Amino acid sequence: MMSLFAVLIPIAVINSLATLSGKMAGVIAALGTRQPYKAAIAFIAGIFVPFFLFGLLLAIGLDAAFDHLKTTVLAAWQNPGALLVIVQLLIGAAMLGLVFWLVRTDDRSAVPQAASDFSPVRVFSLVAGATVLGLPGAIFYFAAIDQILRADLSHLGIFKAILLYNFVYLLPLILVVLVRRLFGTRADPVFGAVRRFFERRGKTMLAVAVSGLGIVLVADAVSWLAGFPLLPIQIR
């Protein structure tokens, strides 16, 4: 499990950085409503609930599907685990393609921002809806789920792994709320500086991180097919 976490955490960190500027703007806007902390929690929950449930259902569903496919594939190919490695290879290649898209687009994410009279329920609904619409493009999440499937965990293990991934992914937003709670509006200049930094440098940092992750996933998939995997997750 620890070897899996060593792979999942960097993917979650890169995923979080990919949209940090926009999501930070959204949670700060939520903190400006009439019920600031309830609205901020609703904002974070609007991301977590659909993201976590989607990951859990996808991982368990694919786990069952791959278990079924293994019986068929084993008759023709003595290494059914290669199915997951091929998926990883495609995801890694897609990440390398994503780098070219990143350098041509604005890195500031379009996140619904709460008006001062938005209720926590409305904030949750808006953010959850935006999260659901963005699920098909969650390439980092698909990479993480592929690694979870490679580890061949129990359903409880899958639950823990996806929970950890989501916690790391949302940790910066949780810290924003905690810092605001502790320091009040005195923390706003710091939040503004962090946001401006990511708006200026975030695209470059993300391109480098995504390139590195894509190269590692592709190299591991190719080397696994050649008989010497790089990542510490062994398919059983």
CSV table of C-alpha atoms in Angstrom, one decimal:
chain,number,residue,atom,x,y,z
A,1,MET,CA,0.0,0.0,0.0
A,2,MET,CA,2.8,2.4,0.9
A,3,SER,CA,4.4,1.9,-2.6
A,4,LEU,CA,1.1,2.8,-4.1
A,5,PHE,CA,0.8,6.0,-2.0
A,6,ALA,CA,4.3,7.0,-3.1
A,7,VAL,CA,2.9,7.1,-6.7
A,8,LEU,CA,-0.6,8.5,-5.9
A,9,ILE,CA,0.5,11.5,-3.9
A,10,PRO,CA,2.7,13.1,-6.6
A,11,ILE,CA,-0.1,12.6,-9.2
A,12,ALA,CA,-2.6,14.2,-6.7
A,13,VAL,CA,-0.2,17.1,-6.1
A,14,ILE,CA,0.2,17.8,-9.8
A,15,ASN,CA,-3.6,17.4,-10.3
A,16,SER,CA,-4.1,20.0,-7.6
A,17,LEU,CA,-1.6,22.4,-9.0
A,18,ALA,CA,-3.3,22.2,-12.4
A,19,THR,CA,-6.4,24.0,-11.2
A,20,LEU,CA,-5.2,25.7,-8.0
A,21,SER,CA,-5.5,29.3,-9.2
A,22,GLY,CA,-9.1,29.0,-10.2
A,23,LYS,CA,-10.2,26.8,-7.3
A,24,MET,CA,-8.5,29.1,-4.8
A,25,ALA,CA,-10.3,32.1,-6.4
A,26,GLY,CA,-13.6,30.1,-5.9
A,27,VAL,CA,-13.0,29.2,-2.3
A,28,ILE,CA,-11.9,32.8,-1.5
A,29,ALA,CA,-15.1,34.0,-3.1
A,30,ALA,CA,-17.1,31.6,-1.0
A,31,LEU,CA,-15.4,33.0,2.1
A,32,GLY,CA,-16.9,36.4,1.0
A,33,THR,CA,-20.5,35.3,1.3
A,34,ARG,CA,-22.8,35.9,4.2
A,35,GLN,CA,-22.1,32.4,5.6
A,36,PRO,CA,-18.4,32.3,4.7
A,37,TYR,CA,-17.2,29.0,6.3
A,38,LYS,CA,-20.3,27.0,5.5
A,39,ALA,CA,-20.0,28.3,1.9
A,40,ALA,CA,-16.3,27.4,1.7
A,41,ILE,CA,-17.0,23.9,3.1
A,42,ALA,CA,-19.8,23.6,0.5
A,43,PHE,CA,-17.4,24.6,-2.2
A,44,ILE,CA,-14.9,22.0,-1.2
A,45,ALA,CA,-17.6,19.4,-0.8
A,46,GLY,CA,-18.9,20.2,-4.3
A,47,ILE,CA,-15.6,19.1,-5.6
A,48,PHE,CA,-15.0,16.2,-3.3
A,49,VAL,CA,-18.4,14.4,-3.4
A,50,PRO,CA,-18.7,13.8,-7.2
A,51,PHE,CA,-14.9,13.4,-7.6
A,52,PHE,CA,-14.7,10.8,-4.8
A,53,LEU,CA,-17.9,8.9,-5.9
A,54,PHE,CA,-16.8,8.9,-9.5
A,55,GLY,CA,-13.4,7.5,-8.7
A,56,LEU,CA,-14.8,4.9,-6.3
A,57,LEU,CA,-17.4,3.6,-8.8
A,58,LEU,CA,-15.0,3.7,-11.7
A,59,ALA,CA,-12.2,1.9,-9.8
A,60,ILE,CA,-14.5,-0.8,-8.4
A,61,GLY,CA,-16.3,-1.2,-11.7
A,62,LEU,CA,-13.1,-1.4,-13.7
A,63,ASP,CA,-11.6,-3.8,-11.2
A,64,ALA,CA,-14.6,-6.1,-11.7
A,65,ALA,CA,-14.4,-5.7,-15.4
A,66,PHE,CA,-10.7,-6.5,-15.5
A,67,ASP,CA,-11.1,-9.5,-13.3
A,68,HIS,CA,-13.7,-10.8,-15.8
A,69,LEU,CA,-11.4,-10.0,-18.8
A,70,LYS,CA,-8.4,-11.7,-17.2
A,71,THR,CA,-10.0,-15.1,-17.6
A,72,THR,CA,-10.6,-14.5,-21.3
A,73,VAL,CA,-7.3,-12.8,-22.0
A,74,LEU,CA,-5.2,-15.4,-20.1
A,75,ALA,CA,-6.2,-18.1,-22.6
A,76,ALA,CA,-4.6,-16.0,-25.5
A,77,TRP,CA,-2.0,-14.0,-23.6
A,78,GLN,CA,-0.2,-15.3,-20.5
A,79,ASN,CA,0.2,-11.8,-19.1
A,80,PRO,CA,-3.3,-10.3,-18.6
A,81,GLY,CA,-1.8,-7.5,-16.4
A,82,ALA,CA,-0.5,-5.9,-19.6
A,83,LEU,CA,-4.0,-4.6,-20.2
A,84,LEU,CA,-3.5,-2.1,-17.3
A,85,VAL,CA,0.0,-1.3,-18.5
A,86,ILE,CA,-1.3,-0.4,-22.0
A,87,VAL,CA,-3.9,1.9,-20.4
A,88,GLN,CA,-1.1,3.5,-18.4
A,89,LEU,CA,0.9,3.9,-21.6
A,90,LEU,CA,-2.0,5.7,-23.3
A,91,ILE,CA,-2.5,7.9,-20.3
A,92,GLY,CA,1.2,8.8,-20.2
A,93,ALA,CA,1.1,9.6,-23.9
A,94,ALA,CA,-2.0,11.8,-23.4
A,95,MET,CA,-0.2,13.7,-20.6
A,96,LEU,CA,2.7,14.5,-22.9
A,97,GLY,CA,0.1,15.7,-25.5
A,98,LEU,CA,-1.5,17.8,-22.7
A,99,VAL,CA,1.8,19.8,-22.3
A,100,PHE,CA,1.4,21.2,-25.9
A,101,TRP,CA,-2.2,22.2,-25.0
A,102,LEU,CA,-1.0,23.9,-21.8
A,103,VAL,CA,1.4,26.2,-23.5
A,104,ARG,CA,-1.3,27.4,-25.9
A,105,THR,CA,-4.1,28.1,-23.4
A,106,ASP,CA,-4.8,30.3,-20.4
A,107,ASP,CA,-4.1,28.4,-17.2
A,108,ARG,CA,-6.7,30.2,-15.2
A,109,SER,CA,-9.6,27.8,-14.6
A,110,ALA,CA,-13.2,28.8,-15.0
A,111,VAL,CA,-14.6,28.1,-11.6
A,112,PRO,CA,-18.0,29.3,-10.5
A,113,GLN,CA,-17.5,32.2,-8.1
A,114,ALA,CA,-20.0,32.7,-5.4
A,115,ALA,CA,-21.8,36.0,-5.1
A,116,SER,CA,-22.2,37.6,-1.7
A,117,ASP,CA,-25.8,36.3,-1.4
A,118,PHE,CA,-25.1,32.8,-2.5
A,119,SER,CA,-26.2,30.2,0.0
A,120,PRO,CA,-24.0,27.2,0.9
A,121,VAL,CA,-26.5,24.9,-0.9
A,122,ARG,CA,-26.3,27.0,-4.1
A,123,VAL,CA,-22.5,27.1,-3.9
A,124,PHE,CA,-22.4,23.3,-3.6
A,125,SER,CA,-24.8,22.8,-6.5
A,126,LEU,CA,-22.8,25.1,-8.8
A,127,VAL,CA,-19.4,23.6,-8.0
A,128,ALA,CA,-20.7,20.0,-8.0
A,129,GLY,CA,-22.3,20.6,-11.4
A,130,ALA,CA,-19.0,22.0,-12.8
A,131,THR,CA,-17.1,19.1,-11.3
A,132,VAL,CA,-19.3,16.5,-12.9
A,133,LEU,CA,-19.0,18.3,-16.3
A,134,GLY,CA,-15.2,18.1,-16.0
A,135,LEU,CA,-14.9,14.5,-15.0
A,136,PRO,CA,-14.4,13.1,-18.6
A,137,GLY,CA,-11.3,15.2,-18.8
A,138,ALA,CA,-9.8,14.2,-15.5
A,139,ILE,CA,-6.7,12.6,-17.0
A,140,PHE,CA,-4.7,12.7,-13.8
A,141,TYR,CA,-7.5,10.9,-11.9
A,142,PHE,CA,-7.6,8.2,-14.6
A,143,ALA,CA,-3.8,7.8,-14.2
A,144,ALA,CA,-4.3,7.4,-10.4
A,145,ILE,CA,-7.1,4.9,-10.8
A,146,ASP,CA,-5.0,2.9,-13.2
A,147,GLN,CA,-2.2,2.7,-10.6
A,148,ILE,CA,-4.8,1.6,-8.0
A,149,LEU,CA,-6.0,-1.2,-10.2
A,150,ARG,CA,-2.4,-2.3,-10.9
A,151,ALA,CA,-2.0,-2.7,-7.1
A,152,ASP,CA,-4.9,-5.2,-7.0
A,153,LEU,CA,-6.4,-4.0,-3.8
A,154,SER,CA,-9.5,-5.1,-1.9
A,155,HIS,CA,-12.6,-2.8,-2.1
A,156,LEU,CA,-11.6,-1.4,1.3
A,157,GLY,CA,-8.1,-0.7,-0.1
A,158,ILE,CA,-9.5,1.0,-3.1
A,159,PHE,CA,-11.7,3.2,-0.8
A,160,LYS,CA,-8.6,4.2,1.2
A,161,ALA,CA,-6.5,4.9,-1.8
A,162,ILE,CA,-9.1,7.1,-3.5
A,163,LEU,CA,-9.8,8.9,-0.2
A,164,LEU,CA,-6.1,9.7,0.2
A,165,TYR,CA,-5.9,11.0,-3.4
A,166,ASN,CA,-8.9,13.3,-2.9
A,167,PHE,CA,-7.5,14.6,0.4
A,168,VAL,CA,-4.2,15.5,-1.1
A,169,TYR,CA,-5.9,17.0,-4.1
A,170,LEU,CA,-8.1,19.2,-2.0
A,171,LEU,CA,-5.5,19.9,0.8
A,172,PRO,CA,-4.6,23.4,-0.5
A,173,LEU,CA,-8.2,24.5,-0.4
A,174,ILE,CA,-8.7,23.1,3.1
A,175,LEU,CA,-5.6,25.0,4.2
A,176,VAL,CA,-7.0,28.2,2.7
A,177,VAL,CA,-10.1,27.9,4.9
A,178,LEU,CA,-8.1,27.0,8.0
A,179,VAL,CA,-5.7,29.9,7.5
A,180,ARG,CA,-8.6,32.3,7.0
A,181,ARG,CA,-10.2,30.9,10.1
A,182,LEU,CA,-7.1,31.5,12.1
A,183,PHE,CA,-6.0,34.9,10.8
A,184,GLY,CA,-9.1,36.4,9.3
A,185,THR,CA,-8.8,39.0,6.6
A,186,ARG,CA,-5.1,39.5,7.4
A,187,ALA,CA,-4.5,36.4,5.3
A,188,ASP,CA,-6.1,37.9,2.2
A,189,PRO,CA,-2.9,39.6,0.9
A,190,VAL,CA,-1.1,36.2,1.2
A,191,PHE,CA,-3.8,34.5,-0.8
A,192,GLY,CA,-3.7,37.1,-3.4
A,193,ALA,CA,0.1,36.8,-3.7
A,194,VAL,CA,-0.1,33.0,-4.0
A,195,ARG,CA,-2.8,33.3,-6.6
A,196,ARG,CA,-0.8,35.8,-8.7
A,197,PHE,CA,2.3,33.6,-8.5
A,198,PHE,CA,0.4,30.7,-9.9
A,199,GLU,CA,-1.2,32.8,-12.6
A,200,ARG,CA,2.3,34.0,-13.7
A,201,ARG,CA,4.4,30.8,-13.1
A,202,GLY,CA,1.8,28.1,-12.8
A,203,LYS,CA,1.6,27.1,-16.4
A,204,THR,CA,5.4,26.6,-16.6
A,205,MET,CA,5.5,24.7,-13.4
A,206,LEU,CA,2.6,22.5,-14.5
A,207,ALA,CA,4.1,21.9,-17.9
A,208,VAL,CA,7.3,20.6,-16.4
A,209,ALA,CA,5.5,18.5,-13.8
A,210,VAL,CA,3.1,17.0,-16.3
A,211,SER,CA,6.0,16.3,-18.7
A,212,GLY,CA,7.9,14.5,-16.0
A,213,LEU,CA,4.9,12.4,-14.9
A,214,GLY,CA,4.0,11.5,-18.5
A,215,ILE,CA,7.6,10.4,-19.2
A,216,VAL,CA,7.7,8.3,-16.1
A,217,LEU,CA,4.3,6.6,-16.9
A,218,VAL,CA,5.3,5.9,-20.5
A,219,ALA,CA,8.8,4.7,-19.5
A,220,ASP,CA,7.4,2.4,-16.8
A,221,ALA,CA,4.8,0.9,-19.1
A,222,VAL,CA,7.4,0.2,-21.8
A,223,SER,CA,9.9,-1.2,-19.3
A,224,TRP,CA,7.2,-3.3,-17.7
A,225,LEU,CA,6.4,-4.8,-21.0
A,226,ALA,CA,10.1,-5.5,-21.4
A,227,GLY,CA,10.3,-7.2,-18.0
A,228,PHE,CA,11.7,-4.6,-15.6
A,229,PRO,CA,9.1,-2.1,-14.3
A,230,LEU,CA,10.3,1.2,-12.9
A,231,LEU,CA,7.4,2.1,-10.5
A,232,PRO,CA,7.2,0.1,-7.2
A,233,ILE,CA,3.7,-1.2,-8.0
A,234,GLN,CA,3.6,-4.8,-9.1
A,235,ILE,CA,0.6,-6.3,-10.9
A,236,ARG,CA,-0.7,-9.4,-9.2
